mmCIF file of C-alpha atoms in Angstrom:
data_model
loop_
_atom_site.group_PDB
_atom_site.id
_atom_site.type_symbol
_atom_site.label_atom_id
_atom_site.label_comp_id
_atom_site.label_asym_id
_atom_site.label_seq_id
_atom_site.Cartn_x
_atom_site.Cartn_y
_atom_site.Cartn_z
ATOM 1 C CA MET F 1 7.846 8.959 3.298
ATOM 2 C CA SER F 2 6.129 11.907 1.594
ATOM 3 C CA GLU F 3 5.936 13.218 -1.941
ATOM 4 C CA THR F 4 8.974 15.422 -1.186
ATOM 5 C CA SER F 5 11.027 12.942 0.865
ATOM 6 C CA PRO F 6 11.634 9.263 0.122
ATOM 7 C CA GLY F 7 12.152 8.325 3.773
ATOM 8 C CA LEU F 8 14.552 5.488 4.588
ATOM 9 C CA PRO F 9 14.653 2.099 2.928
ATOM 10 C CA ILE F 10 14.421 -1.012 5.112
ATOM 11 C CA GLY F 11 15.371 -3.815 2.737
ATOM 12 C CA ILE F 12 17.595 -4.823 -0.177
ATOM 13 C CA LEU F 13 17.462 -7.840 -2.452
ATOM 14 C CA ALA F 14 21.110 -8.453 -3.331
ATOM 15 C CA GLU F 15 21.462 -10.675 -6.392
ATOM 16 C CA LEU F 16 25.042 -11.785 -5.948
ATOM 17 C CA THR F 17 25.225 -13.871 -9.125
ATOM 18 C CA HIS F 18 23.117 -15.099 -12.055
ATOM 19 C CA ARG F 19 24.896 -18.426 -12.051
ATOM 20 C CA CYS F 20 22.714 -21.301 -10.909
ATOM 21 C CA THR F 21 22.785 -25.062 -10.729
ATOM 22 C CA LEU F 22 19.167 -25.262 -11.809
ATOM 23 C CA GLN F 23 17.471 -24.138 -15.038
ATOM 24 C CA CYS F 24 13.993 -23.206 -13.795
ATOM 25 C CA GLY F 25 11.804 -21.803 -16.554
ATOM 26 C CA TYR F 26 9.930 -19.455 -14.179
ATOM 27 C CA CYS F 27 13.052 -17.580 -12.973
ATOM 28 C CA SER F 28 12.609 -13.852 -12.444
ATOM 29 C CA ASN F 29 16.131 -13.091 -13.663
ATOM 30 C CA PRO F 30 16.339 -11.348 -17.040
ATOM 31 C CA LEU F 31 16.818 -13.370 -20.193
ATOM 32 C CA GLU F 32 20.220 -11.746 -20.691
ATOM 33 C CA LEU F 33 21.911 -13.372 -17.712
ATOM 34 C CA LEU F 34 25.216 -11.933 -16.528
ATOM 35 C CA LYS F 35 28.257 -14.188 -16.677
ATOM 36 C CA ALA F 36 30.655 -14.568 -13.751
ATOM 37 C CA ASP F 37 33.147 -12.086 -15.175
ATOM 38 C CA ARG F 38 30.579 -9.302 -14.807
ATOM 39 C CA GLU F 39 29.870 -9.932 -11.133
ATOM 40 C CA LEU F 40 31.076 -7.482 -8.542
ATOM 41 C CA GLY F 41 33.972 -8.686 -6.415
ATOM 42 C CA THR F 42 34.121 -9.089 -2.669
ATOM 43 C CA GLN F 43 35.458 -5.583 -1.990
ATOM 44 C CA ALA F 44 32.717 -3.917 -4.073
ATOM 45 C CA TRP F 45 29.957 -5.901 -2.390
ATOM 46 C CA THR F 46 31.459 -5.210 1.008
ATOM 47 C CA SER F 47 31.384 -1.503 0.322
ATOM 48 C CA ILE F 48 27.768 -1.665 -0.855
ATOM 49 C CA LEU F 49 26.668 -3.629 2.217
ATOM 50 C CA GLU F 50 28.443 -1.208 4.524
ATOM 51 C CA GLN F 51 26.686 1.694 2.804
ATOM 52 C CA ALA F 52 23.393 -0.172 3.131
ATOM 53 C CA ALA F 53 23.891 -0.376 6.894
ATOM 54 C CA ASP F 54 24.760 3.351 6.991
ATOM 55 C CA LEU F 55 21.582 4.078 5.071
ATOM 56 C CA GLY F 56 19.482 2.336 7.696
ATOM 57 C CA ILE F 57 18.782 -0.940 5.895
ATOM 58 C CA LEU F 58 17.419 -3.476 8.368
ATOM 59 C CA GLN F 59 17.515 -6.651 6.234
ATOM 60 C CA VAL F 60 19.357 -7.912 3.173
ATOM 61 C CA HIS F 61 18.150 -10.922 1.150
ATOM 62 C CA LEU F 62 21.123 -12.658 -0.400
ATOM 63 C CA SER F 63 19.927 -14.125 -3.663
ATOM 64 C CA GLY F 64 20.823 -14.907 -7.254
ATOM 65 C CA GLY F 65 20.900 -17.104 -9.322
ATOM 66 C CA GLU F 66 22.336 -19.314 -6.650
ATOM 67 C CA PRO F 67 24.205 -17.230 -4.059
ATOM 68 C CA THR F 68 26.017 -20.210 -2.494
ATOM 69 C CA LEU F 69 28.130 -20.400 -5.677
ATOM 70 C CA ARG F 70 29.908 -17.303 -4.382
ATOM 71 C CA ARG F 71 32.920 -18.447 -2.353
ATOM 72 C CA ASP F 72 32.904 -15.192 -0.459
ATOM 73 C CA LEU F 73 29.342 -15.648 0.835
ATOM 74 C CA PRO F 74 30.390 -16.202 4.501
ATOM 75 C CA GLU F 75 32.486 -13.035 4.332
ATOM 76 C CA LEU F 76 29.568 -10.999 3.002
ATOM 77 C CA VAL F 77 27.268 -12.421 5.702
ATOM 78 C CA SER F 78 29.821 -11.450 8.332
ATOM 79 C CA VAL F 79 29.803 -7.865 7.075
ATOM 80 C CA LEU F 80 26.051 -7.685 7.638
ATOM 81 C CA ALA F 81 26.239 -9.410 11.019
ATOM 82 C CA ALA F 82 28.886 -6.978 12.232
ATOM 83 C CA ARG F 83 26.551 -4.089 11.442
ATOM 84 C CA GLY F 84 23.477 -5.691 12.968
ATOM 85 C CA VAL F 85 21.719 -6.150 9.604
ATOM 86 C CA TYR F 86 19.416 -9.180 9.347
ATOM 87 C CA SER F 87 20.537 -11.568 6.615
ATOM 88 C CA ASN F 88 18.352 -14.002 4.742
ATOM 89 C CA LEU F 89 19.848 -16.562 2.357
ATOM 90 C CA ILE F 90 17.581 -17.349 -0.614
ATOM 91 C CA THR F 91 18.865 -20.587 -2.094
ATOM 92 C CA ALA F 92 17.819 -23.557 -4.223
ATOM 93 C CA GLY F 93 19.579 -25.704 -1.608
ATOM 94 C CA VAL F 94 21.112 -28.234 -3.970
ATOM 95 C CA GLY F 95 24.692 -27.292 -3.068
ATOM 96 C CA VAL F 96 24.084 -26.668 0.614
ATOM 97 C CA ASP F 97 25.397 -29.205 3.159
ATOM 98 C CA ALA F 98 25.934 -29.233 6.897
ATOM 99 C CA ARG F 99 29.457 -27.816 6.625
ATOM 100 C CA MET F 100 28.257 -24.841 4.575
ATOM 101 C CA VAL F 101 25.372 -24.203 6.972
ATOM 102 C CA ALA F 102 27.782 -24.272 9.936
ATOM 103 C CA SER F 103 30.108 -21.812 8.173
ATOM 104 C CA LEU F 104 27.271 -19.416 7.384
ATOM 105 C CA LYS F 105 25.809 -19.657 10.877
ATOM 106 C CA ALA F 106 29.214 -18.923 12.367
ATOM 107 C CA ALA F 107 29.450 -15.864 10.064
ATOM 108 C CA GLY F 108 26.199 -14.609 11.493
ATOM 109 C CA LEU F 109 23.487 -15.713 9.016
ATOM 110 C CA ASP F 110 19.971 -15.161 10.442
ATOM 111 C CA HIS F 111 17.623 -17.102 8.179
ATOM 112 C CA VAL F 112 17.480 -19.508 5.220
ATOM 113 C CA GLN F 113 14.843 -19.783 2.516
ATOM 114 C CA ILE F 114 14.952 -22.882 0.302
ATOM 115 C CA SER F 115 12.921 -23.091 -2.906
ATOM 116 C CA PHE F 116 11.249 -26.335 -3.885
ATOM 117 C CA GLN F 117 10.201 -26.576 -7.524
ATOM 118 C CA GLY F 118 7.818 -29.397 -6.610
ATOM 119 C CA ALA F 119 6.543 -31.235 -3.571
ATOM 120 C CA ARG F 120 7.336 -34.434 -5.444
ATOM 121 C CA ALA F 121 10.831 -35.390 -6.630
ATOM 122 C CA GLU F 122 9.729 -35.856 -10.225
ATOM 123 C CA THR F 123 8.241 -32.334 -10.369
ATOM 124 C CA THR F 124 11.360 -30.790 -8.859
ATOM 125 C CA GLU F 125 13.516 -32.522 -11.509
ATOM 126 C CA LEU F 126 11.120 -31.543 -14.343
ATOM 127 C CA ILE F 127 11.240 -27.821 -13.447
ATOM 128 C CA GLY F 128 14.819 -27.502 -12.270
ATOM 129 C CA ARG F 129 16.289 -29.991 -14.706
ATOM 130 C CA LEU F 130 18.678 -31.585 -12.214
ATOM 131 C CA LYS F 131 18.518 -35.254 -11.279
ATOM 132 C CA GLY F 132 18.502 -35.874 -7.529
ATOM 133 C CA ALA F 133 17.746 -32.205 -6.781
ATOM 134 C CA HIS F 134 14.779 -32.943 -4.508
ATOM 135 C CA GLU F 135 16.751 -35.191 -2.164
ATOM 136 C CA ARG F 136 19.555 -32.635 -1.989
ATOM 137 C CA LYS F 137 17.048 -29.925 -1.057
ATOM 138 C CA LEU F 138 15.594 -32.089 1.699
ATOM 139 C CA ALA F 139 19.090 -32.692 3.087
ATOM 140 C CA ALA F 140 19.844 -28.968 2.984
ATOM 141 C CA ALA F 141 16.627 -28.130 4.807
ATOM 142 C CA ARG F 142 17.379 -30.685 7.515
ATOM 143 C CA ALA F 143 20.878 -29.300 7.936
ATOM 144 C CA VAL F 144 19.447 -25.799 8.368
ATOM 145 C CA ARG F 145 17.049 -26.941 11.083
ATOM 146 C CA GLU F 146 19.689 -29.061 12.829
ATOM 147 C CA ALA F 147 21.890 -25.982 12.988
ATOM 148 C CA GLY F 148 19.061 -24.108 14.748
ATOM 149 C CA LEU F 149 18.499 -21.616 11.936
ATOM 150 C CA PRO F 150 14.925 -20.606 11.025
ATOM 151 C CA LEU F 151 13.677 -22.077 7.701
ATOM 152 C CA THR F 152 11.248 -20.878 5.109
ATOM 153 C CA VAL F 153 10.097 -23.224 2.366
ATOM 154 C CA ASN F 154 9.407 -21.328 -0.833
ATOM 155 C CA ALA F 155 7.020 -22.939 -3.313
ATOM 156 C CA PRO F 156 6.819 -21.073 -6.656
ATOM 157 C CA ILE F 157 3.392 -22.147 -8.007
ATOM 158 C CA HIS F 158 2.388 -22.515 -11.666
ATOM 159 C CA ARG F 159 0.455 -24.870 -13.913
ATOM 160 C CA ARG F 160 2.956 -27.718 -13.555
ATOM 161 C CA ASN F 161 2.729 -27.948 -9.739
ATOM 162 C CA ILE F 162 -0.438 -26.154 -8.620
ATOM 163 C CA ASP F 163 -2.035 -29.479 -7.725
ATOM 164 C CA GLU F 164 0.760 -30.097 -5.180
ATOM 165 C CA VAL F 165 -0.168 -27.215 -2.805
ATOM 166 C CA GLU F 166 -1.444 -29.590 -0.094
ATOM 167 C CA LEU F 167 1.782 -31.618 -0.440
ATOM 168 C CA PHE F 168 3.884 -28.468 -0.099
ATOM 169 C CA ILE F 169 2.115 -27.800 3.223
ATOM 170 C CA GLU F 170 2.852 -31.333 4.388
ATOM 171 C CA LEU F 171 6.468 -30.939 3.244
ATOM 172 C CA ALA F 172 6.966 -27.705 5.200
ATOM 173 C CA LEU F 173 5.555 -29.305 8.329
ATOM 174 C CA ALA F 174 7.722 -32.396 7.940
ATOM 175 C CA LEU F 175 10.835 -30.251 7.635
ATOM 176 C CA GLY F 176 10.018 -28.176 10.709
ATOM 177 C CA ALA F 177 9.824 -24.920 8.722
ATOM 178 C CA GLU F 178 8.537 -21.844 10.493
ATOM 179 C CA ARG F 179 7.145 -20.404 7.310
ATOM 180 C CA LEU F 180 5.855 -21.549 3.961
ATOM 181 C CA GLU F 181 5.555 -19.170 1.015
ATOM 182 C CA ILE F 182 3.000 -20.238 -1.576
ATOM 183 C CA ALA F 183 4.147 -17.878 -4.292
ATOM 184 C CA ASN F 184 2.277 -17.886 -7.573
ATOM 185 C CA VAL F 185 4.745 -17.172 -10.368
ATOM 186 C CA GLN F 186 4.778 -13.603 -11.633
ATOM 187 C CA TYR F 187 5.360 -13.261 -15.359
ATOM 188 C CA TYR F 188 8.618 -11.410 -15.868
ATOM 189 C CA GLY F 189 11.996 -12.580 -17.147
ATOM 190 C CA TRP F 190 12.032 -16.289 -17.887
ATOM 191 C CA ALA F 191 8.502 -16.800 -16.570
ATOM 192 C CA LEU F 192 7.232 -14.363 -19.210
ATOM 193 C CA LEU F 193 9.051 -16.340 -21.886
ATOM 194 C CA ASN F 194 7.334 -19.467 -20.551
ATOM 195 C CA ARG F 195 3.918 -17.980 -19.774
ATOM 196 C CA ALA F 196 2.082 -20.384 -22.102
ATOM 197 C CA ALA F 197 3.840 -23.270 -20.389
ATOM 198 C CA LEU F 198 3.152 -22.147 -16.830
ATOM 199 C CA MET F 199 -0.168 -20.336 -16.666
ATOM 200 C CA PRO F 200 -2.692 -22.207 -14.459
ATOM 201 C CA SER F 201 -6.426 -22.136 -15.004
ATOM 202 C CA ARG F 202 -8.725 -19.906 -12.988
ATOM 203 C CA GLU F 203 -10.358 -23.000 -11.522
ATOM 204 C CA ALA F 204 -6.992 -24.353 -10.332
ATOM 205 C CA VAL F 205 -6.107 -21.004 -8.759
ATOM 206 C CA GLU F 206 -9.435 -20.855 -6.899
ATOM 207 C CA ARG F 207 -8.939 -24.422 -5.591
ATOM 208 C CA GLN F 208 -5.457 -23.441 -4.430
ATOM 209 C CA ILE F 209 -6.829 -20.432 -2.522
ATOM 210 C CA GLY F 210 -9.333 -22.666 -0.738
ATOM 211 C CA VAL F 211 -6.574 -25.080 0.297
ATOM 212 C CA VAL F 212 -4.380 -22.249 1.590
ATOM 213 C CA GLU F 213 -7.179 -20.563 3.532
ATOM 214 C CA ALA F 214 -8.140 -23.832 5.221
ATOM 215 C CA ALA F 215 -4.535 -24.616 6.119
ATOM 216 C CA ARG F 216 -3.968 -21.137 7.554
ATOM 217 C CA ALA F 217 -6.944 -21.613 9.827
ATOM 218 C CA SER F 218 -5.980 -25.094 10.998
ATOM 219 C CA LEU F 219 -2.243 -24.388 11.371
ATOM 220 C CA ARG F 220 -2.357 -21.001 13.030
ATOM 221 C CA GLY F 221 0.503 -20.841 15.505
ATOM 222 C CA VAL F 222 2.165 -23.901 13.938
ATOM 223 C CA LEU F 223 3.129 -22.822 10.405
ATOM 224 C CA ALA F 224 2.975 -19.320 8.981
ATOM 225 C CA ILE F 225 1.694 -19.510 5.387
ATOM 226 C CA ASP F 226 2.332 -16.504 3.170
ATOM 227 C CA PHE F 227 0.322 -16.416 -0.070
ATOM 228 C CA VAL F 228 1.388 -14.460 -3.150
ATOM 229 C CA ALA F 229 -1.614 -14.254 -5.471
ATOM 230 C CA SER F 230 -1.515 -14.729 -9.212
ATOM 231 C CA ASP F 231 -1.585 -11.266 -10.842
ATOM 232 C CA TYR F 232 -3.392 -12.478 -13.929
ATOM 233 C CA TYR F 233 -6.405 -13.615 -11.883
ATOM 234 C CA ALA F 234 -6.338 -10.891 -9.234
ATOM 235 C CA ARG F 235 -9.045 -8.318 -8.453
ATOM 236 C CA TYR F 236 -6.473 -5.796 -7.338
ATOM 237 C CA PRO F 237 -2.707 -5.655 -8.008
ATOM 238 C CA LYS F 238 0.055 -5.995 -5.439
ATOM 239 C CA ALA F 239 2.173 -3.029 -4.476
ATOM 240 C CA CYS F 240 5.380 -3.552 -6.431
ATOM 241 C CA MET F 241 8.133 -4.162 -3.800
ATOM 242 C CA GLY F 242 5.833 -2.373 -1.321
ATOM 243 C CA GLY F 243 5.559 0.556 -3.747
ATOM 244 C CA TRP F 244 8.122 1.755 -6.286
ATOM 245 C CA ALA F 245 11.305 2.786 -4.383
ATOM 246 C CA ARG F 246 9.222 3.227 -1.254
ATOM 247 C CA ASP F 247 11.022 1.071 1.287
ATOM 248 C CA ALA F 248 13.136 -1.488 -0.618
ATOM 249 C CA PHE F 249 15.144 -2.006 -3.810
ATOM 250 C CA MET F 250 17.397 -4.565 -5.483
ATOM 251 C CA ILE F 251 20.932 -4.732 -6.790
ATOM 252 C CA THR F 252 21.961 -6.947 -9.723
ATOM 253 C CA PRO F 253 25.241 -8.958 -9.857
ATOM 254 C CA ASP F 254 27.043 -6.156 -11.678
ATOM 255 C CA GLY F 255 25.913 -3.529 -9.163
ATOM 256 C CA THR F 256 22.974 -1.965 -11.010
ATOM 257 C CA ALA F 257 20.474 -0.635 -8.470
ATOM 258 C CA MET F 258 16.817 -0.833 -9.442
ATOM 259 C CA PRO F 259 13.493 -0.437 -7.615
ATOM 260 C CA CYS F 260 12.421 -3.986 -8.607
ATOM 261 C CA HIS F 261 13.335 -7.085 -10.655
ATOM 262 C CA GLY F 262 11.835 -6.035 -13.914
ATOM 263 C CA ALA F 263 12.565 -2.279 -13.909
ATOM 264 C CA ALA F 264 15.113 -2.611 -16.734
ATOM 265 C CA SER F 265 12.205 -3.440 -19.028
ATOM 266 C CA ILE F 266 11.058 0.203 -18.886
ATOM 267 C CA PRO F 267 13.082 1.672 -21.775
ATOM 268 C CA HIS F 268 13.154 5.340 -20.802
ATOM 269 C CA LEU F 269 14.755 4.735 -17.368
ATOM 270 C CA THR F 270 18.499 4.699 -16.734
ATOM 271 C CA PHE F 271 19.830 3.091 -13.575
ATOM 272 C CA ASP F 272 22.916 3.956 -11.501
ATOM 273 C CA ASN F 273 25.503 1.413 -10.475
ATOM 274 C CA ALA F 274 26.042 1.042 -6.733
ATOM 275 C CA ALA F 275 29.722 0.247 -7.260
ATOM 276 C CA ARG F 276 30.228 3.722 -8.727
ATOM 277 C CA THR F 277 27.501 5.914 -7.146
ATOM 278 C CA PRO F 278 26.922 6.157 -3.386
ATOM 279 C CA LEU F 279 23.901 4.157 -2.329
ATOM 280 C CA ALA F 280 22.453 7.095 -0.411
ATOM 281 C CA ASP F 281 22.568 9.254 -3.552
ATOM 282 C CA ILE F 282 20.861 6.562 -5.606
ATOM 283 C CA TRP F 283 18.086 6.191 -3.060
ATOM 284 C CA ALA F 284 17.477 9.908 -2.597
ATOM 285 C CA ARG F 285 18.189 11.395 -5.990
ATOM 286 C CA SER F 286 18.105 8.785 -8.773
ATOM 287 C CA PRO F 287 15.660 9.948 -11.481
ATOM 288 C CA ALA F 288 14.734 6.310 -12.036
ATOM 289 C CA PHE F 289 13.843 5.842 -8.376
ATOM 290 C CA GLU F 290 11.888 9.109 -8.358
ATOM 291 C CA ALA F 291 10.009 8.308 -11.572
ATOM 292 C CA TYR F 292 7.118 6.366 -9.927
ATOM 293 C CA ARG F 293 7.708 7.004 -6.269
ATOM 294 C CA GLY F 294 4.674 8.077 -4.277
ATOM 295 C CA THR F 295 1.447 9.009 -6.067
ATOM 296 C CA ALA F 296 2.070 12.282 -7.894
ATOM 297 C CA TRP F 297 2.900 10.499 -11.178
ATOM 298 C CA MET F 298 -0.419 8.627 -11.299
ATOM 299 C CA LYS F 299 -3.044 8.909 -14.036
ATOM 300 C CA GLU F 300 -6.687 8.093 -13.674
ATOM 301 C CA PRO F 301 -8.187 5.884 -12.402
ATOM 302 C CA CYS F 302 -5.282 5.498 -9.958
ATOM 303 C CA ARG F 303 -4.968 9.222 -9.129
ATOM 304 C CA SER F 304 -8.427 9.407 -7.489
ATOM 305 C CA CYS F 305 -8.633 5.794 -6.286
ATOM 306 C CA GLU F 306 -8.969 5.092 -2.584
ATOM 307 C CA ARG F 307 -6.404 2.279 -2.985
ATOM 308 C CA ARG F 308 -3.694 4.526 -4.419
ATOM 309 C CA GLU F 309 -1.577 4.304 -1.235
ATOM 310 C CA ILE F 310 -2.329 0.561 -0.771
ATOM 311 C CA ASP F 311 -1.115 -0.872 -4.080
ATOM 312 C CA PHE F 312 0.460 2.286 -5.559
ATOM 313 C CA GLY F 313 -0.999 1.518 -8.959
ATOM 314 C CA GLY F 314 0.438 -1.998 -9.035
ATOM 315 C CA CYS F 315 3.440 -3.071 -11.102
ATOM 316 C CA ARG F 316 5.067 -0.472 -13.333
ATOM 317 C CA CYS F 317 6.821 -3.143 -15.372
ATOM 318 C CA GLN F 318 3.592 -5.032 -15.989
ATOM 319 C CA ALA F 319 1.918 -1.790 -17.009
ATOM 320 C CA MET F 320 4.746 -1.212 -19.481
ATOM 321 C CA MET F 321 4.544 -4.750 -20.812
ATOM 322 C CA LEU F 322 0.758 -5.042 -21.159
ATOM 323 C CA ALA F 323 -0.403 -1.428 -21.567
ATOM 324 C CA GLY F 324 2.664 0.042 -23.313
ATOM 325 C CA ASP F 325 2.851 2.769 -20.652
ATOM 326 C CA ALA F 326 4.690 2.418 -17.332
ATOM 327 C CA ALA F 327 2.441 5.123 -15.818
ATOM 328 C CA ALA F 328 -0.784 3.251 -16.687
ATOM 329 C CA THR F 329 -2.870 1.380 -14.154
ATOM 330 C CA ASP F 330 -1.536 -2.127 -13.828
ATOM 331 C CA PRO F 331 -3.872 -4.249 -16.014
ATOM 332 C CA ALA F 332 -4.034 -6.754 -13.152
ATOM 333 C CA CYS F 333 -6.364 -4.297 -11.445
ATOM 334 C CA SER F 334 -10.070 -4.810 -12.094
ATOM 335 C CA LEU F 335 -10.389 -0.984 -12.358
ATOM 336 C CA SER F 336 -7.985 -0.847 -15.315
ATOM 337 C CA PRO F 337 -9.619 -0.419 -18.730
ATOM 338 C CA LEU F 338 -7.279 -3.202 -19.906
ATOM 339 C CA HIS F 339 -8.180 -5.711 -17.176
ATOM 340 C CA GLY F 340 -10.140 -7.828 -19.594
ATOM 341 C CA ARG F 341 -7.046 -8.182 -21.755
ATOM 342 C CA ILE F 342 -4.939 -9.731 -18.981
ATOM 343 C CA SER F 343 -7.649 -12.044 -17.696
ATOM 344 C CA GLY F 344 -8.590 -13.147 -21.202
ATOM 345 C CA LEU F 345 -4.927 -13.773 -22.042
ATOM 346 C CA ALA F 346 -4.531 -15.906 -18.931
ATOM 347 C CA GLU F 347 -7.586 -18.027 -19.696
ATOM 348 C CA ASP F 348 -6.508 -18.484 -23.305
ATOM 349 C CA GLU F 349 -3.034 -19.631 -22.327
ATOM 350 C CA ALA F 350 -4.324 -21.984 -19.625
ATOM 351 C CA ARG F 351 -6.708 -23.671 -22.050
ATOM 352 C CA GLY F 352 -5.551 -26.956 -23.583
ATOM 353 C CA ALA F 353 -2.161 -28.612 -23.250
ATOM 354 C CA PRO F 354 0.687 -26.460 -21.831
ATOM 355 C CA ALA F 355 3.430 -25.264 -24.153
ATOM 356 C CA PRO F 356 6.888 -26.829 -23.745
ATOM 357 C CA ILE F 357 9.192 -25.198 -21.182
ATOM 358 C CA ARG F 358 12.207 -23.225 -22.348
ATOM 359 C CA TYR F 359 14.805 -23.702 -19.622
ATOM 360 C CA ARG F 360 16.918 -20.953 -18.069
ATOM 361 C CA ARG F 361 20.580 -20.881 -18.828
ATOM 362 C CA ILE F 362 23.334 -18.307 -19.225
ATOM 363 C CA GLY F 363 23.946 -17.594 -22.911
ATOM 364 C CA ALA F 364 20.582 -18.458 -24.422
ATOM 365 C CA ALA F 365 17.333 -20.229 -23.703
ATOM 366 C CA THR F 366 17.339 -23.951 -24.356
ATOM 367 C CA GLU F 367 15.092 -25.416 -26.981
ATOM 368 C CA PRO F 368 11.627 -26.234 -25.660
ATOM 369 C CA ALA F 369 11.296 -29.561 -23.834
#
């Protein structure tokens, strides 16, 4: 891509529903979850996925909420398979059995990612608030491997489970996963609401990094371990979705197309709906997609920084949230004048006993527990 041309996107995160069997307090979905009656139907999603293939999309991540709650999931997978688009199912796994896996494989599904809220059953139940969830996830993972589909174990890491990183590695190996994602929770949506309940200490984060680095060295060629760092303790920020509207975007259950999960938190942006506006037009001409694409929008110190095309200034939503300006340098960056604010906030919230978790649910957050 260039400053005058966005190039072609390669990936879409398709949030098919906000409904979910679990109530995880770190969920990246917005607090105002969409009910089933606001979800796009099969025909609308089919049209969007066909347009995605026409646009040159190479992979679609089918997510939620819990995407397996959509009865038309095999049909949507088959649309992607027919167009040669790689499909990845991102699921909590608690409703996935061998019959469902067989149906999805027959439809052409390419990959499954199952999230584990804990490496221990009691942690999984604490975070997801569903009795027996851990055993159901294990059964789902085994069904995926027995069907011959590749498996990624996703481990969202926060204060309540950061001491289980070694156990997550053992779990991924035991399940025969090809990949393990150690993903420190990013504080948007429900995770932001629960930041004081979930923020780990700097010391715990540093111990975790040591464990991951050692495991990567010893398991090279056996298990791929991806590591998503904690923004609040980072030296440099991550490129949001690879850079704002640079090569990927997401679509919400009602069809709203956005450059990333949290983009709706930027109040001056208006987003098009993919059920009403052609996907190619949204990608190429949407003012919201153009707003922070490339580097021309940047202020100092980003504008003259040698990393400006590595992390693209970091997260625009986090800049909005913590700096009050979506065009500011992400405070997660050590070069930001506000970096001390984010690191100090993290250390303050990680000190002492964690706050109670407020659990995710459609309608309203539950009372702290």
